[in-house]
Coordinates of C-alpha atoms and ligand atoms in Angstrom, one line a residue:
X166 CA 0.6 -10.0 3.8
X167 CA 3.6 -9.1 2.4
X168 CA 3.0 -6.1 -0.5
X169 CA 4.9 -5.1 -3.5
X170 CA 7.2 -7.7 -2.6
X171 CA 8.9 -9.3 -5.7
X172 CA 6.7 -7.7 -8.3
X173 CA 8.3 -7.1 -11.6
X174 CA 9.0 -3.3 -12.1
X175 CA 5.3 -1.8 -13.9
X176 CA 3.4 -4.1 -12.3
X177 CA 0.6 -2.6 -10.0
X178 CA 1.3 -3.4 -6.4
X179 CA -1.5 -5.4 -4.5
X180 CA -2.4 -7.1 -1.6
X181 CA -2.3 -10.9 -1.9
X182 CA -3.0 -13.5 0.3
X183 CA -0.5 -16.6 0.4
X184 CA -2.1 -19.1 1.4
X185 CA -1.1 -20.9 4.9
X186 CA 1.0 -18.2 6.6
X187 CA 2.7 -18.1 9.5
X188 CA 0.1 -16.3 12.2
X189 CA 2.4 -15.8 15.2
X190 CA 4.2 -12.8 13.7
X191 CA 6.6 -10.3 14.1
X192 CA 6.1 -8.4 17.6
X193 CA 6.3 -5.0 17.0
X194 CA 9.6 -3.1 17.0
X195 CA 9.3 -0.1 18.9
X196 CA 6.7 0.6 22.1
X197 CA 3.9 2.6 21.4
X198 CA 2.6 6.2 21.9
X199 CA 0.6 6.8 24.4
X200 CA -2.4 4.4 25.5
X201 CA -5.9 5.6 24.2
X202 CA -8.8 4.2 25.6
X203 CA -12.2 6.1 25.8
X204 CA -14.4 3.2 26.8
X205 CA -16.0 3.9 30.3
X206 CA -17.0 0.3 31.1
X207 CA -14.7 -2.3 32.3
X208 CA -15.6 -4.2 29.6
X209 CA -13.8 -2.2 26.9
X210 CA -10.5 -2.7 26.3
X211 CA -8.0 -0.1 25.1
X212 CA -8.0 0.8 21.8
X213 CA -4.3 1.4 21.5
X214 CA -1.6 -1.5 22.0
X215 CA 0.4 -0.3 25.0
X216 CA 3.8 -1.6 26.0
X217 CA 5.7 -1.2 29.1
X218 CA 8.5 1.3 28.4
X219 CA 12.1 -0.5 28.8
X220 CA 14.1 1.2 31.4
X221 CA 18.3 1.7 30.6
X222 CA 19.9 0.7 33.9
X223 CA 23.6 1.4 34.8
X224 CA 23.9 -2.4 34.0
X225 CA 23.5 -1.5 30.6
X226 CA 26.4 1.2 30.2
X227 CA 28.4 -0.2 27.0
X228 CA 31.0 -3.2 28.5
X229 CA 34.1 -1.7 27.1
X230 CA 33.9 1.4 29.5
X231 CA 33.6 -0.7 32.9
X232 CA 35.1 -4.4 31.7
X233 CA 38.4 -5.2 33.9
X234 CA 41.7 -5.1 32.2
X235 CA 42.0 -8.4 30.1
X236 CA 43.6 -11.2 32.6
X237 CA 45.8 -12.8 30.1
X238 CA 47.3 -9.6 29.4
X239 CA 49.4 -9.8 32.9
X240 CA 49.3 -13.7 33.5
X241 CA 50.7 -15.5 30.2
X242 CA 53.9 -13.4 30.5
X243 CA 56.6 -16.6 31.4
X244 CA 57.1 -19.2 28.7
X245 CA 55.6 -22.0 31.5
X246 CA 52.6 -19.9 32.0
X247 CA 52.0 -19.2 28.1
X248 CA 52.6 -23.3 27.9
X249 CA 50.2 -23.5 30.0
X250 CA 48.2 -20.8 29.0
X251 CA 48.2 -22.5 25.3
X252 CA 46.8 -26.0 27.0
X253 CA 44.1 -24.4 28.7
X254 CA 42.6 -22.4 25.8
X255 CA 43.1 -26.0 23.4
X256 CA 41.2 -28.0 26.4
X257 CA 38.4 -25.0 26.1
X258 CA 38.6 -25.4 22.6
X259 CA 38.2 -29.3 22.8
X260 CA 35.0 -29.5 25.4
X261 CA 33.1 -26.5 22.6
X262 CA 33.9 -29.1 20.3
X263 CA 32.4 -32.0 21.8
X264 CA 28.9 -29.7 23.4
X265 CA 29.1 -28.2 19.7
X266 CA 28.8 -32.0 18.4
X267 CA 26.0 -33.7 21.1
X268 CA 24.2 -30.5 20.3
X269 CA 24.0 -31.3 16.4
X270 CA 23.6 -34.9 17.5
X271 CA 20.7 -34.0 19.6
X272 CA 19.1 -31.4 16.8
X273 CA 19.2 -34.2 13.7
X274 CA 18.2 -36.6 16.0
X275 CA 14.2 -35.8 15.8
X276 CA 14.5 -35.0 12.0
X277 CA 12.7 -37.4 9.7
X278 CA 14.3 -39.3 6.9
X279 CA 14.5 -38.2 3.3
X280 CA 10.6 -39.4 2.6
X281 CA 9.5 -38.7 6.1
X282 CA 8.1 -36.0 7.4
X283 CA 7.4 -34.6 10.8
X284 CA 4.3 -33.9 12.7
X285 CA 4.3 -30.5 13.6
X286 CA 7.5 -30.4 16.2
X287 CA 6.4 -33.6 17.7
X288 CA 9.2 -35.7 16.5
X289 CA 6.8 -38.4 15.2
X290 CA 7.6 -39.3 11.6
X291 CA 5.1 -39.8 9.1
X292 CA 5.8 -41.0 5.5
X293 CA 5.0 -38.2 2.5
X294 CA 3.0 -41.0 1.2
X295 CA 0.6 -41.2 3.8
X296 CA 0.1 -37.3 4.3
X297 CA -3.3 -36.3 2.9
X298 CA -4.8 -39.9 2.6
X299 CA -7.8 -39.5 4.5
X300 CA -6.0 -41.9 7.3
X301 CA -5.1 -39.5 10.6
X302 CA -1.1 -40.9 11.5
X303 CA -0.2 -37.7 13.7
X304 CA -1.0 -37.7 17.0
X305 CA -2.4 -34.3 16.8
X306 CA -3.7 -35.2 13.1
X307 CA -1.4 -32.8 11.1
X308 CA -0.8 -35.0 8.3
X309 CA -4.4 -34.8 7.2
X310 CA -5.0 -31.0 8.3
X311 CA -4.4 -28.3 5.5
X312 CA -4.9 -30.4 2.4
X313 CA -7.6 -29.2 0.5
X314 CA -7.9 -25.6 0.6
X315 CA -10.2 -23.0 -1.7
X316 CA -8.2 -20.5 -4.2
X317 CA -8.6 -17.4 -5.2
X318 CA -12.0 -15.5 -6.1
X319 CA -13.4 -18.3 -8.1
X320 CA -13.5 -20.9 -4.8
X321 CA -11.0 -23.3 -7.4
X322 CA -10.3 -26.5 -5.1
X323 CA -7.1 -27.3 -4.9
X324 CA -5.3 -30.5 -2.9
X325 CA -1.9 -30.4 -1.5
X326 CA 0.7 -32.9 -2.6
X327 CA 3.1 -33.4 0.1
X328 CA 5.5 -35.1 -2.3
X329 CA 5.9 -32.8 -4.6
X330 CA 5.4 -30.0 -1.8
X331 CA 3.0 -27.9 -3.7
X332 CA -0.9 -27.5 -4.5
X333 CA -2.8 -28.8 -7.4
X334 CA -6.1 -27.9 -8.7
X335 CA -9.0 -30.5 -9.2
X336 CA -9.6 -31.5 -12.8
X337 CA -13.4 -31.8 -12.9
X338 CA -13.0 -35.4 -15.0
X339 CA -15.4 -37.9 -13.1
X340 CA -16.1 -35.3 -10.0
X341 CA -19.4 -35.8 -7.9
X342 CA -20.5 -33.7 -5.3
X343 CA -20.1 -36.6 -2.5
X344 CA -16.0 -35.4 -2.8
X345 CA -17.3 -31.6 -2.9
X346 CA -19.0 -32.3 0.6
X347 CA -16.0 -34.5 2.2
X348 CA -13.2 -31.7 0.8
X349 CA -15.6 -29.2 2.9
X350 CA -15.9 -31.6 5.6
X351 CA -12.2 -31.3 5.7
X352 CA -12.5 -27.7 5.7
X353 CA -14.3 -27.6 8.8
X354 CA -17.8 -26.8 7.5
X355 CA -19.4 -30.3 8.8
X356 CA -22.0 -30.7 6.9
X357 CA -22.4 -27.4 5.4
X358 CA -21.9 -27.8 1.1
X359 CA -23.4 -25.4 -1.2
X360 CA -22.4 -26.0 -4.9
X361 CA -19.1 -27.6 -7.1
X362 CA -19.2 -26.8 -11.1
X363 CA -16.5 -26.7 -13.0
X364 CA -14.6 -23.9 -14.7
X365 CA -12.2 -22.9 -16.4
X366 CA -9.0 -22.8 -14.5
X367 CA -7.1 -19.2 -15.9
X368 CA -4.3 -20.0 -13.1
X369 CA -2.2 -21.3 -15.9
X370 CA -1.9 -24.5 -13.8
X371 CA -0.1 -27.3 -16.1
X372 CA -0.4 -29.7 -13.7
X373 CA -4.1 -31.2 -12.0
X374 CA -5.2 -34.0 -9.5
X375 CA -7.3 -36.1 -11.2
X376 CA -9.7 -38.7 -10.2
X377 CA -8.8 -42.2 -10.4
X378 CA -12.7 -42.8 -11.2
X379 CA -12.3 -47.0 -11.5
X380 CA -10.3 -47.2 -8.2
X381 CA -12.8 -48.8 -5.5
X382 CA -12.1 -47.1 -2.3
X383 CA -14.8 -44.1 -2.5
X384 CA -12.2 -41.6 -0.2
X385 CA -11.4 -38.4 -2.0
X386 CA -8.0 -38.2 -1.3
X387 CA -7.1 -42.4 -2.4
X388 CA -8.3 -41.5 -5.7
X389 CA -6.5 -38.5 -6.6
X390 CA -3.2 -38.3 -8.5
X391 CA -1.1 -36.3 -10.5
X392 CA -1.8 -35.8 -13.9
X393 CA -0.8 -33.1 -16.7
X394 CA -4.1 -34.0 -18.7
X395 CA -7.7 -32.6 -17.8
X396 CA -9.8 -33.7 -20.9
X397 CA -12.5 -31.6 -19.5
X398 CA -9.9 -28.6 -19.3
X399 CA -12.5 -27.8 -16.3
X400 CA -11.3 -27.7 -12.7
X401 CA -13.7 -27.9 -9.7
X402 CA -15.0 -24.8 -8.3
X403 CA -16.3 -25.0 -4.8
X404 CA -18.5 -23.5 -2.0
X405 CA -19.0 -25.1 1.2
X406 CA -21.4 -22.5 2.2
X407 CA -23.1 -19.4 0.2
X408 CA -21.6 -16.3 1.5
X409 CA -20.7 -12.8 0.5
X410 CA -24.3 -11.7 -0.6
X411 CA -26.4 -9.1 0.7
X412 CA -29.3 -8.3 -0.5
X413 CA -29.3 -4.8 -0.8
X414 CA -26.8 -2.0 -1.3
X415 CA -27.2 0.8 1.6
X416 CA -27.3 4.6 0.2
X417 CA -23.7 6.1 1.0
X418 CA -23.2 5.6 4.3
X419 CA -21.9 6.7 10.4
X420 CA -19.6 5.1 12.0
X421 CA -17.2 8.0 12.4
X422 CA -18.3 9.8 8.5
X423 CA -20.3 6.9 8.1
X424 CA -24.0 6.8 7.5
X425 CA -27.3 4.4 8.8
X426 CA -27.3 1.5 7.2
X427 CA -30.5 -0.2 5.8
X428 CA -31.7 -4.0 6.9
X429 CA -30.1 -6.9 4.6
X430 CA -27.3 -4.5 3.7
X431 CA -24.5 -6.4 6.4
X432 CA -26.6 -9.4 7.2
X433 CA -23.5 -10.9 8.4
X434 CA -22.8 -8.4 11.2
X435 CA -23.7 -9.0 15.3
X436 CA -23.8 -7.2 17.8
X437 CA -22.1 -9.3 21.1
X438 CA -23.8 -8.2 24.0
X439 CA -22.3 -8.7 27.4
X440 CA -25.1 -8.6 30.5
X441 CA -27.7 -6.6 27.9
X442 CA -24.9 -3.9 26.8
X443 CA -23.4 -4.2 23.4
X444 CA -19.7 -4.5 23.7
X445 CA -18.3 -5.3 20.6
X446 CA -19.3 -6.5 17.1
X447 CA -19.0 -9.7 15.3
X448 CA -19.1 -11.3 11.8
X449 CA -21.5 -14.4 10.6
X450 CA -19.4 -16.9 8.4
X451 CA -21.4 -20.1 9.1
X452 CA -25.0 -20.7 11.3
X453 CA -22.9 -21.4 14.4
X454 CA -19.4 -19.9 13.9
X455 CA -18.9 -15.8 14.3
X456 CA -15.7 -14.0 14.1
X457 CA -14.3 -11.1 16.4
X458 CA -11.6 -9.5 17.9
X459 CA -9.3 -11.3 20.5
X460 CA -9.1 -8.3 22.9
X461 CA -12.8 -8.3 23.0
X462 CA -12.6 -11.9 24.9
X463 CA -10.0 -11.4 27.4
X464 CA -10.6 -12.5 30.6
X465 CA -12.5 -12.7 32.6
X466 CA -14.8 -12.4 28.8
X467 CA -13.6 -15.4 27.9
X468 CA -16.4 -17.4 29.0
X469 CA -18.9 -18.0 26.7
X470 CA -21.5 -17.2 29.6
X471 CA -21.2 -13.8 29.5
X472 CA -22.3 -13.4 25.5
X473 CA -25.4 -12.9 23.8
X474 CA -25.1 -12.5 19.9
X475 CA -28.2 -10.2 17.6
X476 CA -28.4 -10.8 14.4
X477 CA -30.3 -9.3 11.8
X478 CA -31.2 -6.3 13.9
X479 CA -30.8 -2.8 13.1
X480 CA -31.3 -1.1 16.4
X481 CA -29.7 -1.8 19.5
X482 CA -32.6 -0.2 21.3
X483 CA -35.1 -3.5 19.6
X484 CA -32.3 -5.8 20.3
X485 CA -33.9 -5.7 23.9
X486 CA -36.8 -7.4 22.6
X487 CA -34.9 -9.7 19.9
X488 CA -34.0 -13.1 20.2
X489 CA -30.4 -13.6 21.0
X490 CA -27.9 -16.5 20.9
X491 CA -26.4 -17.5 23.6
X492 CA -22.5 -18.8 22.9
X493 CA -21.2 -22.4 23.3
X494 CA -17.3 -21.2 23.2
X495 CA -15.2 -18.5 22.3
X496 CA -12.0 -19.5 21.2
X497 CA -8.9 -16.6 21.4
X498 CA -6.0 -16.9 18.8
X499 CA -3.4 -18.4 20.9
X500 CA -1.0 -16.3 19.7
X501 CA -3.1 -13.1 20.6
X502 CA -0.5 -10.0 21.8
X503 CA -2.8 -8.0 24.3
X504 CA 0.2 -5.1 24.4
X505 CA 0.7 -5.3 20.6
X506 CA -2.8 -6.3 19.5
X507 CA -0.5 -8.7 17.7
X508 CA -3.0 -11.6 16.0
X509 CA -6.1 -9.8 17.6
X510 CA -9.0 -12.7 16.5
X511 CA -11.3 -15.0 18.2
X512 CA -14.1 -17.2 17.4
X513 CA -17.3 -17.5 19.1
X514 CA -19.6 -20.9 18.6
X515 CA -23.4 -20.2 19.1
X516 CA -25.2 -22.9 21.4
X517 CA -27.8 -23.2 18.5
X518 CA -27.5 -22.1 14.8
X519 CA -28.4 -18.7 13.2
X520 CA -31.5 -19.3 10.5
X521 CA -30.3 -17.5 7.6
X522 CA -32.8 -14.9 5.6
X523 CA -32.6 -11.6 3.7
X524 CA -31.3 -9.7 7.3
X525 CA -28.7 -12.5 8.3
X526 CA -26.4 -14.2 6.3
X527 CA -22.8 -15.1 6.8
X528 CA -19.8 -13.1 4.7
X529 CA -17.2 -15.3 2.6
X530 CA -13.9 -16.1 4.3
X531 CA -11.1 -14.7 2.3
X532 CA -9.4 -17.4 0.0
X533 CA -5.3 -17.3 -0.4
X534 CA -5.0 -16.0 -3.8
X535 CA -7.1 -12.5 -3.9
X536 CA -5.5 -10.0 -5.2
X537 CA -6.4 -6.5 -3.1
X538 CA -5.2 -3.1 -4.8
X539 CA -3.4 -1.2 -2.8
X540 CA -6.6 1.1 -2.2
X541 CA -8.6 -1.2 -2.3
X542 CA -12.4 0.1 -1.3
X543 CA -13.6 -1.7 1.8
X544 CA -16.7 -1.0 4.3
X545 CA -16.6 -0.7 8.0
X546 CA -19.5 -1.3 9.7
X547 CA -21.1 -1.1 13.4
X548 CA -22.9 0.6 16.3
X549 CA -19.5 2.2 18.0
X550 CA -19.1 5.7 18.8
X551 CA -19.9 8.3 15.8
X552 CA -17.0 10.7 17.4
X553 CA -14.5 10.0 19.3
X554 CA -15.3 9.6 23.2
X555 CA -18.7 9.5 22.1
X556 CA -21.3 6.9 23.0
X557 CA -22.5 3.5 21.4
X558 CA -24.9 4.2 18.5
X559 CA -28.5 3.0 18.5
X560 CA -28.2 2.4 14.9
X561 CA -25.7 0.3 12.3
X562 CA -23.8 2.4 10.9
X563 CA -21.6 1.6 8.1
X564 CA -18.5 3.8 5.9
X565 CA -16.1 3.0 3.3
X566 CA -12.9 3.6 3.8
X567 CA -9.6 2.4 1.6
X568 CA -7.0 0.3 2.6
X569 CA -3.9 1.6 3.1
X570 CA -0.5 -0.4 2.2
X571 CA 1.6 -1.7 5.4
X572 CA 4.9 0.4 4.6
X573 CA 2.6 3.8 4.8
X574 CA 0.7 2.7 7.7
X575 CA 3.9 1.6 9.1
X576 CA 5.7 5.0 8.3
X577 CA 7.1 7.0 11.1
X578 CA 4.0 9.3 10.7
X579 CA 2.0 7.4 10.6
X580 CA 2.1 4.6 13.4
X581 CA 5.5 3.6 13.2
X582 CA 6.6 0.2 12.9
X583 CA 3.8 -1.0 15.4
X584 CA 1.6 -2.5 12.2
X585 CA 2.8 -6.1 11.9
X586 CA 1.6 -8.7 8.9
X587 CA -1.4 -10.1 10.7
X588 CA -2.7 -6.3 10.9
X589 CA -4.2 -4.3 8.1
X590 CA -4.4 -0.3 7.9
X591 CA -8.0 1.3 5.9
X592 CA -9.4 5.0 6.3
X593 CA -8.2 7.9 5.1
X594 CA -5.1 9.2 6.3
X595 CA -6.9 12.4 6.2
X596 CA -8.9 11.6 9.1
X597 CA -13.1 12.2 8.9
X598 CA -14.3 8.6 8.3
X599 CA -13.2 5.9 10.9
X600 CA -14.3 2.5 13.0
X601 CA -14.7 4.1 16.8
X602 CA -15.1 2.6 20.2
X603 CA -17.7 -0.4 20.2
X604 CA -16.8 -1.0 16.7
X605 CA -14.3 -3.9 17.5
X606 CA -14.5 -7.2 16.6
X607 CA -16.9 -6.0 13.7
X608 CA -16.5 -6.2 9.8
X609 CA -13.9 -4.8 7.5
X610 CA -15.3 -6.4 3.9
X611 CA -14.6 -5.6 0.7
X612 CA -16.8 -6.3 -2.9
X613 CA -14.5 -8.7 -5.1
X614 CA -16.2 -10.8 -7.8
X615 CA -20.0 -10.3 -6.8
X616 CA -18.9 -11.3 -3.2
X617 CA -18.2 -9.7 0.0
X618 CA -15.2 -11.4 1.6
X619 CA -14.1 -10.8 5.2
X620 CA -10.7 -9.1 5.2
X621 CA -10.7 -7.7 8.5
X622 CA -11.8 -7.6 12.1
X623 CA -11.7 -4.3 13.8
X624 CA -8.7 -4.1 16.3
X625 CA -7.2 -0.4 17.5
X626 CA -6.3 2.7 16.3
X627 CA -5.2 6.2 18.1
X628 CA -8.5 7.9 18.6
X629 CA -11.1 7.8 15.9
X630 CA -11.2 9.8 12.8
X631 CA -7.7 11.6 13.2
X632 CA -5.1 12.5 11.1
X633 CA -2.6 10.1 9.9
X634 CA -4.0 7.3 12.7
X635 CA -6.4 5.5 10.6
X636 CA -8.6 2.2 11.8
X637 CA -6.1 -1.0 12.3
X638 CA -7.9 -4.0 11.5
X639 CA -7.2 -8.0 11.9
X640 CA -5.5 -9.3 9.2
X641 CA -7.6 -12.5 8.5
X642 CA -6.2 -13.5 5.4
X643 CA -3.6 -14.5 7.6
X644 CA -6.1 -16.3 9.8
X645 CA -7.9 -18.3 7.4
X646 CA -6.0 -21.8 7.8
X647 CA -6.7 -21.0 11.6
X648 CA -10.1 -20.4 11.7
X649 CA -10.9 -23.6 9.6
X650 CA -8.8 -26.0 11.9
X651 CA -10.9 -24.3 15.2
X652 CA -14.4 -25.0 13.4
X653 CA -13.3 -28.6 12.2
X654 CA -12.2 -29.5 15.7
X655 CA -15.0 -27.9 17.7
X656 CA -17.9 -29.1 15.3
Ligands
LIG86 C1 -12.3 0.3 19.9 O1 -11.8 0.6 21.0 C2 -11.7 1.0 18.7 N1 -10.3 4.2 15.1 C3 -12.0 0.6 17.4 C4 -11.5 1.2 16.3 C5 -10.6 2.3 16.5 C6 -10.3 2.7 17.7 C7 -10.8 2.1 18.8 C8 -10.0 2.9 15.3 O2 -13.2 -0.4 19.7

């Protein structure tokens, strides 16, 4: 999430989503200020990324105040010695020649040819041609992983062309929905397909995959090639699942500033209840498949036996009697920073699948290609504290609160360099309206062509409702590519 970044001059800034982005990002650059942490059960984690201070020894005192005098000050004085003094720095020079060499030698050594291309950092070799051809040649399968992928808020499909090292959309000429339900097979949602139609592509695209419609072999990706003709001048629009709706809008709504929120107005939030207590919240994006925050899942809350999940339940005080769903796996981002709250996501499987209905639905994942304004409105939702240091609510609460852009949230006022790209700033830096202890894990959505789309998870912030320390929220339009490859290979 990179903003403003090579925008002509004029040109509104906005929040964008790239696509497949790197999700191990930058650590942040400075340790914090002080830990926050008002949760009283040993469930709760803090709320503020903490580091351990580094500590200047006297073995850190600048070298040039305690280095000894240079030795070949006083030995290469004689002609023999600076003979020899000349022979020994050429030999030194010689042996940094020859590691320098076996080092290249060694480096280009696992690099693939001109048309090959590597598995991840494996080594293995795998043609161009035979990426994306339905036919698995990695050992861990990376030459078929990523190549369909859903753009922009219109879900247009697109395909990746390794060859040409850049995505395509779908002309809609002789499209069925059997590809529509293998390209969302491919995308992790099993089964799951909800509609393809075609539309008119306004990317400006000048390029499509077409469908080779008389070539026999029914996979997807053997009939699809480049072509700069769509007769159709359609391209396929996709869902894999029907997402983003709720069914009603909630009157203005407490979080911290927030207000009750009505039944069917979040269907896609849970509440994630460890030993009967709610601990943290969750978001619904298919029947089996909730996200939440890493640091709510670290050990020992890592196994799936401690969760229960409520959905479609206003009160946590009726939650009691509610049916929950017990959790099959819960799968942490690997790359989760429990000091920063670096790439602070995780994914919890339900043992059996959420019925969907007016109170509980899933929210749409964000596609690369959405463009966010800057301030983009966005709602918070959940039953954490209504003040700081205060208690879990009874009731969903719910508040809107803006995004803020990363160079402001990143300001030395505000919280200084410790906001990386897979983190996302919204309140007001104001204070009054906030996410709050027991929030975590839980939705931050926003409205984008008739659909609510997932933007973040709650993560941390200094507090709740302060000045200039607004809510900091996962960044899952960084996660995306991610969360897809976890549901495909745990389905
Ligand atoms: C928490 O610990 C928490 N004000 C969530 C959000 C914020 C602070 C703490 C942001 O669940």
């Amino acid at each position: 999430m990179d903003l403003n970044s090579g925008l002509p001059p004029g040109v509104a800034p906005y929040y964008e989503n790239r696509g497949y982005q790197p999700e191990s990002l930058y650590p942040p650059r400075r340790p914090a200020a002080g830990a926050y942490s008002v949760y009283p059960a040993p469930y709760y984690p803090p709320s503020v990324p903490q580091y351990t201070p580094r500590v200047l020894t006297h073995t850190s005192t600048p070298g040039v105040l305690t280095r000894p005098k240079s030795p070949s000050r006083t030995l290469c004085t004689s002609k023999t010695k600076k003979a020899l003094c000349v022979t020994f720095a050429l030999v030194i020079v010689l042996a940094g020649g020859v590691v320098a060499a076996l080092l290249l030698w060694k480096f280009t050594e696992n690099k693939c040819n001109v048309s090959g291309m590597e598995c991840g950092s494996s080594g293995t070799c795998v043609s161009a041609s035979l990426w994306c051809d339905g036919i698995l040649h990695c050992p861990r399968g990376e030459d078929e992983n990523q190549c369909v992928r859903l753009y922009g808020p219109n879900f247009i499909l697109q395909v990746y062309s390794p060859q040409r090292k850049s995505w395509y959309p779908v002309c809609r000429d002789g499209w069925s929905e059997s590809y529509g339900k293998a390209a969302c097979q491919d995308m992790g949602y099993g089964n799951s397909f909800y509609s393809s139609q075609g539309i008119v592509d306004d990317s400006g695209a000048t390029s499509f995959m077409k469908l080779n419609v008389s070539a026999g072999n029914t996979d997807l990706y053997k009939k699809l090639y480049h072509s700069d003709a769509c007769s159709s001048k359609t391209v396929v629009s996709l869902r894999c699942i029907e997402c983003g709706i709720n069914t009603k809008m909630g009157r203005q709504s407490r979080i911290v500033g927030g207000m009750n929120a009505a039944l069917g107005d979040w269907p896609w939030q849970v509440s994630l209840h460890v030993q009967g207590v709610h601990v943290c919240g969750g978001s619904i994006i298919t029947p089996e498949w909730i996200v939440t925050a890493a640091h709510c899942v670290e050990e020992p809350l890592n196994n799936p036996r401690y969760w229960t999940a409520f959905a479609g339940i206003l009160r946590q005080s009726v939650m009691f009697f509610g049916k929950g769903y017990r959790v099959e796996k819960v799968i942490s981002h690997p790359h989760y920073d429990s000091k920063s709250k670096n790439n602070d996501i995780a994914l919890m499987k339900l043992q059996t699948p959420l019925t969907f209905n007016d109170k509980v639905k899933p929210v749409c994942l964000p596609n690369p290609g959405m463009r966010l304004e800057p301030k983009q409105p966005c709602w918070i939702s959940g039953w954490g504290a209504t003040y700081e240091k205060g208690k879990t609510s009874d009731v969903l609460n719910a508040a809107m609160v803006p995004l803020i852009e990363p160079a402001q949230c990143n300001s030395r006022f505000v919280y200084n360099h410790l906001i990386t790209p897979a983190m996302i700033c919204a309140g007001y830096l104001g204070g009054s309206v906030d996410s709050c202890q027991g929030d975590s894990g839980g939705p931050l959505v926003t409205l984008k062509s008739s659909v609510w789309w997932l933007i973040g998870d709650t993560s941390w912030g200094s507090g709740c409702a302060k000045a200039n320390r607004p809510g900091v929220y996962g960044n899952v339009t960084v996660f995306t590519d991610w969360i897809h490859r976890q549901m495909k290979a745990n389905s």
